[in-house]
Coordinates of C-alpha atoms in Angstrom, one line a residue:
M1 CA -4.7 -10.7 41.4
F2 CA -2.0 -12.8 40.8
R3 CA -3.6 -14.2 37.8
L4 CA -3.9 -10.9 36.3
F5 CA -0.5 -9.9 36.5
P6 CA 0.8 -12.0 33.6
R7 CA -1.8 -10.6 31.5
L8 CA -1.2 -6.9 32.6
L9 CA 2.6 -7.3 32.3
P10 CA 2.5 -6.5 28.6
V11 CA 0.6 -3.6 29.3
F12 CA 2.9 -1.8 32.1
L13 CA 5.8 -2.8 29.4
L14 CA 4.3 -0.8 26.8
L15 CA 3.6 2.1 29.4
L16 CA 7.3 1.9 30.0
L17 CA 8.5 2.0 26.5
A18 CA 6.3 5.1 25.6
L19 CA 7.6 6.8 28.6
V20 CA 11.3 5.8 27.7
L21 CA 11.0 6.9 23.9
A22 CA 9.3 10.2 24.9
V23 CA 12.4 11.2 27.0
L24 CA 15.0 10.0 24.5
F25 CA 13.3 12.1 22.0
A26 CA 13.0 14.9 24.4
S27 CA 16.6 14.8 24.8
A28 CA 17.8 14.0 21.5
R29 CA 20.8 16.3 20.0
P30 CA 19.9 19.0 17.4
F31 CA 19.0 18.0 13.9
A32 CA 22.1 18.7 11.6
L33 CA 22.0 18.8 7.6
D34 CA 25.0 19.0 5.7
L35 CA 24.0 19.7 2.1
G36 CA 26.2 17.8 -0.1
A37 CA 26.6 14.8 2.0
R38 CA 25.4 11.3 0.7
D39 CA 22.5 10.9 2.4
D40 CA 21.3 14.7 2.3
G41 CA 18.4 13.7 0.3
R42 CA 16.3 12.4 3.0
S43 CA 16.0 16.0 4.0
S44 CA 16.1 18.2 1.0
Y45 CA 14.7 18.5 -2.1
G46 CA 14.9 20.8 -5.5
F47 CA 18.7 21.4 -5.3
Y48 CA 21.4 20.9 -7.6
D49 CA 24.3 18.6 -7.6
T50 CA 27.1 18.7 -5.1
E51 CA 29.7 21.3 -5.8
R52 CA 33.0 22.3 -4.2
N53 CA 34.9 25.4 -3.6
D54 CA 37.6 26.9 -1.2
N55 CA 36.9 23.3 0.3
I56 CA 33.3 23.8 1.3
T57 CA 30.6 21.4 -0.4
F58 CA 27.6 22.7 -1.1
R59 CA 24.2 22.8 -3.4
W60 CA 22.7 25.5 -5.1
S61 CA 19.0 26.0 -4.4
G62 CA 16.8 26.0 -7.4
P63 CA 13.1 27.1 -8.1
A64 CA 11.5 24.1 -6.1
A65 CA 14.2 24.2 -3.1
R66 CA 12.6 22.3 0.1
F67 CA 13.8 21.2 3.3
V68 CA 11.7 18.3 5.0
L69 CA 13.5 18.1 8.8
H70 CA 12.4 14.5 9.8
G71 CA 12.1 14.1 13.3
S72 CA 12.1 18.0 14.0
S73 CA 10.1 19.5 16.9
S74 CA 6.4 20.7 16.3
G75 CA 7.3 23.6 18.7
A76 CA 9.3 26.7 18.3
Q77 CA 12.9 26.4 16.9
I78 CA 15.9 27.7 16.1
M79 CA 17.2 27.1 12.7
E80 CA 21.0 28.0 11.6
L81 CA 21.4 28.2 8.2
R82 CA 24.9 28.4 6.5
L83 CA 25.0 29.9 3.0
S84 CA 26.5 32.6 0.9
G85 CA 24.9 35.6 -0.5
E86 CA 27.1 36.8 -3.0
R87 CA 25.2 36.2 -6.0
L88 CA 22.0 37.7 -4.5
V89 CA 23.4 40.8 -3.2
A90 CA 25.1 41.4 -6.8
L91 CA 21.3 41.1 -7.9
N92 CA 20.1 43.8 -5.4
E93 CA 17.9 41.2 -4.1
P94 CA 19.2 39.9 -0.8
R95 CA 15.9 38.7 0.7
I96 CA 15.6 35.0 1.5
S97 CA 12.3 33.7 3.1
L98 CA 11.2 30.2 4.5
E99 CA 7.5 29.8 3.7
R100 CA 4.8 26.8 3.3
E101 CA 2.1 27.4 1.0
D102 CA 2.3 31.4 0.4
Q103 CA 2.7 31.6 4.6
T104 CA 6.2 33.1 5.2
F105 CA 7.4 32.1 8.4
V106 CA 10.9 33.8 8.4
A107 CA 12.4 36.7 6.0
F108 CA 15.8 38.1 6.4
D109 CA 18.6 39.6 4.1
V110 CA 22.1 38.2 3.5
R111 CA 25.5 39.6 2.8
P112 CA 28.5 38.7 1.1
G113 CA 30.2 35.6 1.7
W114 CA 29.8 32.6 3.3
R115 CA 28.0 33.2 7.1
T116 CA 25.6 31.6 9.2
Y117 CA 22.4 32.8 9.9
S118 CA 20.1 32.2 13.0
V119 CA 16.4 32.7 12.5
L120 CA 13.1 31.7 14.9
L121 CA 10.9 29.1 13.4
P122 CA 7.5 29.2 14.8
P123 CA 5.5 26.2 16.5
G124 CA 4.2 24.0 13.5
A125 CA 7.0 25.5 11.0
S126 CA 8.6 22.1 10.6
S127 CA 6.5 19.4 11.9
D128 CA 2.8 19.2 12.7
H129 CA 1.4 17.9 16.3
F130 CA 1.6 14.3 14.9
G131 CA 5.2 14.4 14.0
V132 CA 4.6 14.6 10.4
A133 CA 7.8 16.6 8.9
E134 CA 6.6 19.5 6.6
R135 CA 7.8 21.1 3.7
I136 CA 9.7 24.4 4.0
H137 CA 10.2 26.2 1.0
L138 CA 13.4 28.1 0.5
S139 CA 12.3 31.1 -1.7
T140 CA 15.1 33.4 -3.2
A141 CA 15.5 35.5 -6.5
L142 CA 16.6 33.2 -9.2
T143 CA 19.0 33.8 -12.1
R144 CA 20.5 31.9 -14.8
P145 CA 24.1 32.0 -15.6
G146 CA 24.0 31.3 -19.2
D147 CA 21.9 34.4 -19.5
D148 CA 25.0 36.4 -19.6
A149 CA 27.0 34.0 -22.1
P150 CA 25.2 32.9 -24.9
E151 CA 27.6 30.3 -25.4
G152 CA 27.4 29.3 -21.9
A153 CA 25.8 25.7 -21.2
D154 CA 24.7 26.5 -17.8
L155 CA 20.7 27.4 -18.1
R156 CA 20.0 26.3 -14.4
R157 CA 17.7 28.6 -12.4
L158 CA 20.3 29.4 -9.4
G159 CA 19.1 30.8 -6.0
V160 CA 21.6 30.4 -3.4
P161 CA 24.7 28.1 -2.3
V162 CA 23.5 26.7 0.8
D163 CA 26.2 24.2 2.9
A164 CA 24.5 23.4 6.1
L165 CA 21.8 23.5 7.9
S166 CA 20.8 23.0 11.8
T167 CA 17.4 23.2 14.5
R168 CA 17.4 23.0 17.9
A169 CA 14.0 23.2 20.3
V170 CA 13.6 25.9 22.2
G171 CA 10.3 26.0 24.8
G172 CA 8.9 23.1 26.7
L173 CA 7.9 19.4 25.7
A174 CA 6.3 19.3 22.1
W175 CA 3.3 17.3 21.2
S176 CA 5.5 16.0 18.6
T177 CA 7.5 14.3 20.8
L178 CA 4.4 12.2 22.5
A179 CA 3.1 11.5 19.0
R180 CA 6.1 9.7 18.2
A181 CA 6.4 7.9 21.1
V182 CA 2.6 6.5 21.2
T183 CA 3.0 5.9 17.5
L184 CA 6.0 3.8 18.0
T185 CA 4.7 2.2 21.2
W186 CA 1.4 1.3 19.4
L187 CA 3.4 -0.1 16.6
V188 CA 5.2 -2.3 18.3
A189 CA 2.1 -3.6 20.3
L190 CA 0.9 -4.2 17.0
M191 CA 3.5 -6.3 15.7
V192 CA 3.7 -8.3 18.8
G193 CA -0.2 -9.0 18.9
A194 CA 0.4 -10.4 15.2
L195 CA 3.4 -12.3 15.9
A196 CA 1.6 -13.9 19.4
Y197 CA -1.8 -14.7 17.1
L198 CA 0.4 -16.3 14.4
D199 CA 2.2 -18.4 17.2
W200 CA -1.0 -19.3 18.9
R201 CA -2.7 -20.6 15.6
L202 CA 0.3 -22.4 14.1
R203 CA 1.6 -24.1 17.5
P204 CA -1.0 -24.2 20.4
V205 CA 0.3 -23.5 23.9
A206 CA -0.8 -22.9 27.1
R207 CA -2.2 -19.4 27.9
S208 CA 0.5 -18.9 30.7
T209 CA 3.7 -20.0 28.4
L210 CA 1.8 -17.5 25.4
W211 CA 2.1 -14.6 27.8
R212 CA 5.4 -15.1 28.8
R213 CA 6.6 -15.4 25.1
I214 CA 4.5 -12.0 24.5
C215 CA 6.7 -10.3 27.3
V216 CA 10.1 -11.6 26.0
V217 CA 9.3 -10.4 22.5
L218 CA 7.9 -7.0 23.7
T219 CA 11.2 -6.6 25.9
I220 CA 13.3 -7.3 23.0
L221 CA 11.5 -5.0 20.3
G222 CA 11.3 -2.2 22.8
A223 CA 15.3 -2.6 23.8
G224 CA 15.9 -2.4 19.9
L225 CA 13.6 0.7 19.2
A226 CA 14.9 2.4 22.2
F227 CA 18.8 1.9 21.1
A228 CA 17.6 3.0 17.6
V229 CA 16.1 6.0 19.4
W230 CA 19.0 7.1 20.8
H231 CA 21.3 6.2 18.4
D232 CA 20.1 8.5 15.7
P233 CA 16.1 9.7 16.1
Y234 CA 16.0 11.6 12.8
V235 CA 17.3 8.6 10.7
L236 CA 14.3 6.7 12.7
A237 CA 12.1 9.4 12.1
W238 CA 12.5 9.2 8.1
A239 CA 12.5 5.1 8.5
L240 CA 9.6 5.1 10.5
P241 CA 7.3 8.2 10.2
P242 CA 4.0 8.6 12.0
L243 CA 1.8 6.2 10.3
W244 CA -1.7 7.0 11.4
W245 CA -3.9 5.6 8.8
S246 CA -1.8 2.4 8.5
I247 CA -2.0 2.0 12.3
G248 CA -5.6 2.7 12.5
L249 CA -6.6 0.7 9.8
A250 CA -4.3 -2.4 11.5
S251 CA -6.1 -1.7 15.0
A252 CA -9.4 -1.7 13.3
L253 CA -8.5 -5.3 11.7
A254 CA -7.2 -6.4 15.1
V255 CA -10.3 -5.2 17.1
G256 CA -12.6 -7.1 14.1
A257 CA -10.5 -10.2 14.4
V258 CA -11.0 -10.3 18.0
C259 CA -14.7 -9.7 17.9
C260 CA -15.1 -12.2 15.0
A261 CA -13.2 -14.7 17.3
P262 CA -14.8 -17.4 19.3
T263 CA -16.5 -16.6 22.5
S264 CA -13.9 -18.7 24.3
V265 CA -10.9 -16.6 22.6
V266 CA -12.6 -13.2 23.3
N267 CA -13.6 -14.0 26.9
T268 CA -10.2 -14.9 28.2
G269 CA -11.0 -12.8 31.2
A270 CA -12.8 -9.7 32.4
A271 CA -9.5 -7.7 32.8
V272 CA -8.3 -8.3 29.3
G273 CA -11.7 -7.4 27.6
V274 CA -11.8 -4.1 29.6
V275 CA -8.2 -3.3 29.0
G276 CA -8.4 -3.8 25.3
A277 CA -11.8 -1.7 24.9
F278 CA -10.6 1.1 26.8
G279 CA -7.0 1.2 25.4
V280 CA -8.6 1.3 21.6
L281 CA -11.3 3.9 22.9
A282 CA -8.6 5.9 24.6
L283 CA -6.4 5.7 21.3
G284 CA -9.7 7.1 19.2
A285 CA -10.4 9.6 21.5
A286 CA -6.5 10.8 21.6
V287 CA -7.0 10.7 17.5
L288 CA -9.9 13.3 18.0
W289 CA -8.6 15.5 20.7
L290 CA -5.4 15.9 18.6
R291 CA -7.2 17.1 15.2
G292 CA -6.1 13.9 13.6
P293 CA -7.7 12.1 11.0
L294 CA -11.6 12.1 11.7
W295 CA -12.2 8.7 10.1
V296 CA -9.4 6.9 11.9
G297 CA -11.0 8.3 15.2
L298 CA -14.5 7.4 14.9
T299 CA -13.7 3.7 13.6
L300 CA -11.4 3.4 16.8
V301 CA -14.2 4.6 19.2
L302 CA -16.8 2.5 17.5
L303 CA -14.8 -0.4 17.3
A304 CA -13.8 0.0 21.2
L305 CA -17.4 0.0 21.9
W306 CA -17.9 -2.8 19.9
V307 CA -15.6 -4.9 22.0
G308 CA -17.1 -3.7 25.2
L309 CA -20.7 -5.0 24.0
R310 CA -19.6 -8.3 22.5
G311 CA -19.3 -11.5 24.2
E312 CA -20.8 -13.3 27.4
K313 CA -19.4 -10.8 30.0
G314 CA -19.9 -7.6 27.5
L315 CA -22.4 -5.0 28.1
G316 CA -24.4 -6.1 24.8
V317 CA -25.0 -9.6 26.0
R318 CA -27.4 -11.1 23.8
L319 CA -28.0 -7.8 22.0
W320 CA -27.7 -9.6 18.5
H321 CA -27.7 -13.4 17.5
E322 CA -25.6 -14.5 14.7
D323 CA -26.8 -17.6 12.6
A324 CA -24.5 -18.8 9.9
H325 CA -27.1 -21.0 8.5
Q326 CA -29.4 -18.2 7.5
D327 CA -28.0 -17.7 4.0
L328 CA -29.4 -17.7 0.4
S329 CA -30.1 -21.1 -1.1
R330 CA -28.0 -21.9 -3.8
R331 CA -31.1 -21.9 -6.3
V332 CA -31.6 -18.1 -5.0
A333 CA -27.9 -17.2 -5.2
W334 CA -27.3 -18.3 -8.6
V335 CA -30.6 -16.8 -10.0
G336 CA -29.3 -13.3 -8.0
L337 CA -25.6 -14.0 -9.9
A338 CA -27.4 -13.9 -13.4
L339 CA -29.6 -11.3 -12.7
V340 CA -26.4 -9.0 -11.3
F341 CA -24.5 -10.2 -14.6
V342 CA -27.2 -8.9 -16.8
L343 CA -27.3 -5.8 -15.2
A344 CA -23.4 -5.4 -15.2
L345 CA -23.6 -6.2 -19.0
G346 CA -26.4 -3.5 -19.5
L347 CA -24.5 -0.9 -17.7
R348 CA -21.6 -1.3 -19.9
L349 CA -23.1 -2.0 -23.2
Y350 CA -25.7 0.8 -23.1
R351 CA -25.0 3.5 -25.8
I352 CA -21.8 2.0 -26.0
D353 CA -20.9 3.6 -29.3
E354 CA -22.0 7.1 -28.1
L355 CA -20.8 7.2 -24.6
P356 CA -18.0 8.2 -23.6
F357 CA -18.1 10.5 -26.8
G358 CA -15.5 10.3 -29.6
L359 CA -12.0 8.2 -28.9
W360 CA -9.9 8.9 -26.0
R361 CA -6.1 9.6 -27.2
D362 CA -5.2 6.0 -25.9
E363 CA -8.1 4.4 -27.2
A364 CA -7.1 5.7 -30.4
R365 CA -3.3 4.7 -30.0
H366 CA -4.3 1.1 -29.0
G367 CA -6.6 0.9 -31.8
L368 CA -3.8 1.7 -34.4
F369 CA -1.4 -1.0 -32.8
A370 CA -4.6 -3.5 -32.7
L371 CA -5.3 -2.7 -36.4
R372 CA -1.8 -3.4 -37.2
I373 CA -1.4 -6.6 -35.4
A374 CA -5.0 -7.6 -37.2
E375 CA -3.7 -6.6 -41.0
N376 CA -0.1 -7.7 -40.5
P377 CA 0.4 -11.3 -39.9
G378 CA 4.1 -10.7 -39.4
Y379 CA 3.4 -8.1 -36.5
R380 CA 3.3 -10.1 -33.5
P381 CA 4.6 -7.9 -30.2
I382 CA 5.4 -8.8 -26.9
Y383 CA 5.9 -5.2 -25.6
I384 CA 4.9 -2.1 -27.3
A385 CA 7.2 0.8 -26.4
S386 CA 6.9 3.5 -29.3
E387 CA 4.7 6.1 -30.3
R388 CA 3.3 6.9 -26.8
V389 CA 2.4 3.5 -25.8
N390 CA 4.4 1.7 -23.2
M391 CA 2.5 -1.4 -22.3
P392 CA 2.5 -5.4 -22.9
A393 CA 1.0 -6.1 -26.3
L394 CA -0.9 -9.3 -25.3
G395 CA -3.9 -6.8 -24.1
L396 CA -4.4 -5.3 -27.4
Y397 CA -4.7 -8.9 -29.2
P398 CA -8.5 -9.0 -28.3
F399 CA -9.1 -5.7 -29.8
A400 CA -7.2 -7.1 -32.9
L401 CA -9.6 -10.0 -33.0
A402 CA -12.6 -7.8 -32.7
L403 CA -11.4 -5.4 -35.4
H404 CA -10.7 -8.3 -37.6
L405 CA -14.4 -9.8 -36.8
W406 CA -16.4 -6.2 -37.0
G407 CA -14.1 -4.0 -38.7
P408 CA -13.2 -0.8 -37.2
H409 CA -16.0 1.2 -35.8
F410 CA -16.5 3.4 -32.4
W411 CA -18.0 0.5 -30.6
T412 CA -15.7 -2.3 -31.6
M413 CA -12.9 -2.4 -29.2
R414 CA -15.5 -1.0 -26.6
L415 CA -17.7 -3.9 -26.7
V416 CA -14.8 -6.4 -26.0
T417 CA -14.0 -4.4 -22.6
A418 CA -17.5 -3.9 -22.0
V419 CA -18.2 -7.8 -21.9
A420 CA -14.9 -8.4 -19.8
G421 CA -15.8 -5.7 -17.0
A422 CA -19.2 -7.3 -17.2
L423 CA -17.5 -11.0 -16.8
T424 CA -15.7 -9.8 -13.5
V425 CA -18.5 -10.2 -11.4
L426 CA -18.6 -13.9 -11.7
P427 CA -14.9 -14.5 -10.5
L428 CA -15.6 -11.9 -7.5
Y429 CA -18.7 -13.8 -6.3
G430 CA -16.7 -17.1 -6.7
L431 CA -13.8 -15.2 -4.5
S432 CA -15.8 -13.7 -1.9
Y433 CA -17.7 -16.9 -1.3
A434 CA -14.8 -19.0 -1.1
L435 CA -13.4 -16.5 1.6
C436 CA -16.5 -15.8 3.9
R437 CA -18.9 -18.9 2.9
R438 CA -21.9 -16.8 2.7
R439 CA -23.6 -16.5 -0.8
S440 CA -25.4 -13.3 0.3
I441 CA -22.3 -11.5 1.2
A442 CA -20.6 -12.6 -2.3
L443 CA -23.9 -12.0 -4.1
G444 CA -23.4 -8.1 -2.5
A445 CA -19.6 -8.0 -3.6
A446 CA -20.4 -8.8 -7.1
L447 CA -23.5 -6.3 -6.8
L448 CA -21.3 -3.6 -5.8
L449 CA -18.6 -4.3 -8.4
A450 CA -21.6 -4.1 -11.3
L451 CA -22.8 -0.7 -10.1
S452 CA -19.5 0.8 -9.5
S453 CA -19.1 4.0 -11.5
W454 CA -15.3 3.3 -11.6
H455 CA -15.3 -0.1 -12.9
I456 CA -18.3 0.9 -15.4
T457 CA -16.5 3.6 -16.9
I458 CA -13.0 1.9 -17.5
S459 CA -15.2 -0.8 -18.8
R460 CA -16.3 1.4 -21.6
F461 CA -13.1 2.8 -22.5
S462 CA -10.9 0.7 -25.0
F463 CA -8.3 -0.1 -22.3
P464 CA -6.6 -3.6 -21.7
T465 CA -6.5 -2.5 -18.0
V466 CA -10.1 -4.1 -17.4
F467 CA -8.7 -7.5 -18.4
D468 CA -6.5 -7.3 -15.3
P469 CA -9.0 -7.7 -12.4
L470 CA -10.9 -10.5 -14.6
L471 CA -8.0 -12.9 -15.0
G472 CA -6.3 -11.9 -11.7
L473 CA -9.5 -12.3 -9.6
T474 CA -10.1 -15.8 -11.6
G475 CA -6.8 -17.1 -10.7
L476 CA -6.9 -16.2 -7.1
W477 CA -10.3 -18.0 -6.7
L478 CA -9.1 -21.2 -8.4
I479 CA -6.2 -21.3 -5.7
L480 CA -8.7 -21.0 -2.7
V481 CA -10.8 -23.6 -4.4
V482 CA -7.8 -26.1 -4.3
L483 CA -6.5 -25.0 -1.1
S484 CA -9.4 -24.5 1.1
S485 CA -11.8 -27.2 0.3
Q486 CA -13.1 -29.8 3.1
Q487 CA -10.5 -32.4 3.8
S488 CA -11.1 -35.7 1.8
A489 CA -10.8 -39.0 3.4
V490 CA -7.7 -40.8 2.8
S491 CA -7.0 -44.8 2.4
S492 CA -3.7 -46.4 2.1
Q493 CA -4.4 -47.4 -1.4
Q494 CA -3.9 -44.0 -2.8
S495 CA -1.0 -42.7 -4.6
A496 CA 1.9 -40.4 -3.3
V497 CA 0.1 -37.1 -5.2
S498 CA -3.1 -37.9 -3.8
F499 CA -1.9 -38.5 -0.3
W500 CA 0.1 -35.3 -0.4
F501 CA -2.9 -33.6 -1.3
A502 CA -5.4 -35.3 1.0
S503 CA -3.3 -34.7 4.1
A504 CA -2.4 -31.3 4.1
L505 CA -4.3 -29.7 1.2
P506 CA -7.8 -31.0 0.9
V507 CA -9.0 -31.0 -2.5
L508 CA -12.7 -31.4 -3.8
G509 CA -14.2 -33.4 -1.4
S510 CA -14.4 -37.4 -1.1
R511 CA -15.7 -37.9 -4.5
F512 CA -12.4 -37.4 -6.0
S513 CA -9.5 -39.6 -5.2
V514 CA -6.2 -39.9 -7.7
L515 CA -8.2 -37.8 -10.2
G516 CA -9.1 -35.4 -7.7
A517 CA -5.5 -34.9 -6.6
W518 CA -4.4 -34.7 -10.4
F519 CA -7.2 -32.1 -11.2
S520 CA -6.1 -29.9 -8.4
V521 CA -2.8 -29.8 -9.7
L522 CA -4.2 -29.0 -13.3
L523 CA -6.2 -26.1 -11.4
L524 CA -3.1 -24.6 -9.9
I525 CA -1.3 -24.5 -13.2
G526 CA -4.5 -22.7 -14.3
A527 CA -4.2 -20.6 -11.7
G528 CA -0.8 -19.7 -12.2
A529 CA -1.5 -19.2 -16.2
L530 CA -4.0 -16.9 -15.4
L531 CA -1.8 -14.6 -12.9
G532 CA 1.0 -14.7 -15.5
L533 CA -2.2 -13.3 -17.9
A534 CA -2.7 -10.5 -15.7
V535 CA 0.6 -9.6 -15.7
Q536 CA 0.5 -9.0 -19.5
T537 CA -2.4 -6.9 -19.4
Y538 CA -1.2 -3.7 -18.1
H539 CA 1.4 -2.6 -15.4
T540 CA -0.6 -2.9 -12.5
G541 CA -0.9 -6.4 -13.1
R542 CA 2.8 -7.1 -12.1
V543 CA 1.5 -7.5 -8.2
V544 CA -0.8 -10.1 -9.2
P545 CA 1.3 -13.1 -8.9
V546 CA 2.8 -11.8 -5.7
I547 CA -0.7 -11.6 -4.3
G548 CA -1.3 -15.2 -5.7
L549 CA 1.8 -16.6 -3.9
L550 CA 1.0 -14.9 -0.5
L551 CA -2.5 -16.4 -0.7
A552 CA -1.2 -20.0 -1.2
G553 CA 1.1 -19.4 1.4
V554 CA -1.4 -18.2 4.1
L555 CA -3.6 -20.9 3.2
L556 CA -1.0 -23.4 3.5
C557 CA 0.6 -22.2 6.7
F558 CA -3.3 -22.5 8.2
A559 CA -3.9 -25.5 6.8
R560 CA -5.9 -27.8 9.4
G561 CA -3.6 -30.7 8.6
R562 CA -0.7 -28.8 10.4
L563 CA 2.3 -29.4 7.4
G564 CA 4.1 -32.2 8.5
W565 CA 7.0 -34.1 6.1
P566 CA 3.8 -35.0 3.5
G567 CA 2.6 -31.5 4.1
W568 CA 5.9 -29.9 3.1
R569 CA 6.3 -31.9 -0.1
A570 CA 2.3 -30.8 -0.8
L571 CA 3.5 -27.4 -0.1
M572 CA 6.5 -27.6 -3.1
L573 CA 4.1 -29.3 -5.5
T574 CA 2.0 -26.4 -5.0
F575 CA 4.2 -23.8 -5.1
V576 CA 5.7 -25.9 -8.2
S577 CA 2.3 -25.9 -10.0
L578 CA 1.6 -22.5 -9.5
G579 CA 5.4 -21.7 -11.0
L580 CA 5.0 -23.9 -13.9
G581 CA 1.5 -21.9 -14.8
L582 CA 3.2 -18.5 -14.3
L583 CA 6.2 -19.9 -17.0
L584 CA 3.8 -20.7 -19.3
T585 CA 2.6 -17.5 -20.0
L586 CA 5.0 -15.0 -18.5
T587 CA 8.1 -16.5 -20.3
P588 CA 8.0 -14.3 -23.5
L589 CA 7.7 -11.0 -21.2
L590 CA 10.4 -12.0 -18.8
L591 CA 12.6 -12.7 -22.0
Y592 CA 11.8 -9.3 -23.2
A593 CA 12.3 -7.4 -19.9
L594 CA 15.8 -9.4 -19.5
S595 CA 16.7 -8.0 -23.0
Q596 CA 15.0 -4.6 -22.8
P597 CA 14.8 -3.7 -19.0
A598 CA 14.9 0.0 -19.9
A599 CA 11.9 0.0 -22.1
F600 CA 10.3 -2.6 -20.0
N601 CA 10.4 -0.2 -16.9
D602 CA 10.0 3.2 -18.5
R603 CA 6.4 3.7 -17.9
V604 CA 6.3 2.1 -14.3
S605 CA 9.6 4.3 -13.2
D606 CA 7.6 7.5 -14.3
V607 CA 4.7 6.7 -12.3
F608 CA 6.3 4.9 -9.4
L609 CA 5.1 6.1 -5.9
L610 CA 8.4 6.0 -4.2
S611 CA 10.5 7.6 -6.7
E612 CA 12.6 10.4 -5.7
E613 CA 10.6 12.8 -8.0
A614 CA 7.5 11.7 -6.4
R615 CA 8.5 11.6 -3.0
K616 CA 10.2 15.1 -3.2
A617 CA 12.0 14.2 0.1
A618 CA 9.2 12.7 2.1
A619 CA 9.8 9.4 3.8
P620 CA 8.8 6.4 1.8
L621 CA 6.5 5.1 4.5
S622 CA 4.9 8.4 5.0
V623 CA 4.1 8.5 1.2
L624 CA 2.6 5.0 1.2
D625 CA 0.3 5.9 4.4
D626 CA -0.9 8.9 2.6
A627 CA -1.6 6.5 -0.5
L628 CA -3.8 4.4 1.9
R629 CA -5.6 7.3 3.3
R630 CA -6.6 8.2 -0.2
H631 CA -7.7 4.8 -1.0
L632 CA -9.7 4.2 2.4
L633 CA -11.7 7.7 1.7
M634 CA -11.9 7.6 -2.2
F635 CA -15.4 5.6 -2.3
N636 CA -17.6 7.8 0.1
Y637 CA -15.2 11.1 1.1
Q638 CA -13.3 12.5 -1.7
G639 CA -12.2 10.6 -4.7
D640 CA -9.6 11.4 -7.9
G641 CA -9.5 14.7 -8.6

């Protein structure tokens, strides 16, 4: 019993944290929103700029006026609205309604002057059972002040001026309160688990010491989170909204990591395995019961069953047997990869001059600029921001070469993208094999990309977007080749560069000594150059160098040699090599971005997921969580509309 106490103490602390958070949320002060204040954009959208009259600061509502009450209760609430009904009464249309998706919650008539109106919001009006804030539409009659005066400049569609809003919950404890407490507690548990895993991998310690560290970190994080809830639960609800899909995916990855860990790591004790399995099972059942995302609940339940079945002490002992040596031979893998490439090329070249029919408008615009590059030796743009084209120009140069060689035909530029799309299966195979060391898995990944309808479609259009995955995957593969190869033998006669790489960054085996170290430097420079070229193909390529640097950092942190002083010099040399390759290909674009920042960021700002226009007062993390949901389900459940 005493042996299990240190392992059960984190569970007790998590339960205590969930209870404290639930009490703090339930006893929080009423929600208050002052329109015209500096931070009112967190909970309102579709209102015009702040105005001031008779010492009252307010905003006029527009046709898309919305309230998003982050942290409000999912139960019944009393809402108090302070507004002026002067204009609506003058129009003889005093009706105001609060609605969502053609469902009207409240409708009332206003009177002249500034007044406070109290209305009853039904359960679920401002928040669902999970604590996710819903948009409440403020619907009124609209007028244009400039219509009465032709010379007037005010052509806004004005509704009603609103000064302030507040809500207070009525009735018992709402489901959203419990959901927020459980979500934040589970988030803390995942963070502590990730930190403990990193601590265990980077600096192995005794298990008793590790459990004490977990409890200390858990206490500190829990106390800080409880203080944040006590100080301002509504700001916290905006900063950390319920992230069911992100937490579900992180939980699935955590359980998968435990299941894939060695048996000695998994079976640290029967109690830990049972608590972990039933904890995940209970979470999955709770998600299903609360009518949450079905796929998250099913995934968690299945993973919980997997935890219970796996291992020497699991219910499914000897249910399956894994043998890492049962893999495809190198010859079979090469033949299979060649067949996959031929299949990918055939699917992308089949009737390339007819399907898709005609030229898409962006293809025509790209073709006009590529033709100008091919015919005008003095026109060598770095970035194009004119004539409805806003993108790096480097991706159009292959099209210009094709037009120069074969002339303008329907298939000329499409031939370039088709070949580039087919070639992408090769670095994907290499990257997959470098990650998992299984040729069968790598070949399956290449086959899935070859058959992907999305990749086939983008490969048959004259879009430079297809160059991004080709260059990015190749650069990431080179980084893995250099930093994750087997450790080479080192002798005292080797040069300093060779010693740095062999001690902390094993390169290409014992066949290479000094030459292998310098060859590794050249590979890293080439990897950085490819990542820089990916940036110059399309806007999505801007994240590729970040991914590459993160990959290099993770590989170095988990290096088998445990970075000592020579290792840190190798760390510096690695990032210097990658940075040099990046600068070789990215300098022209960086100079343009510094000289023309507005044109460089125009397209990205228009489609930025977290822009104020795109969020419409939704919490930034909830927008990212919803994007994660759509990306997780896009392959088998629901794709792009």
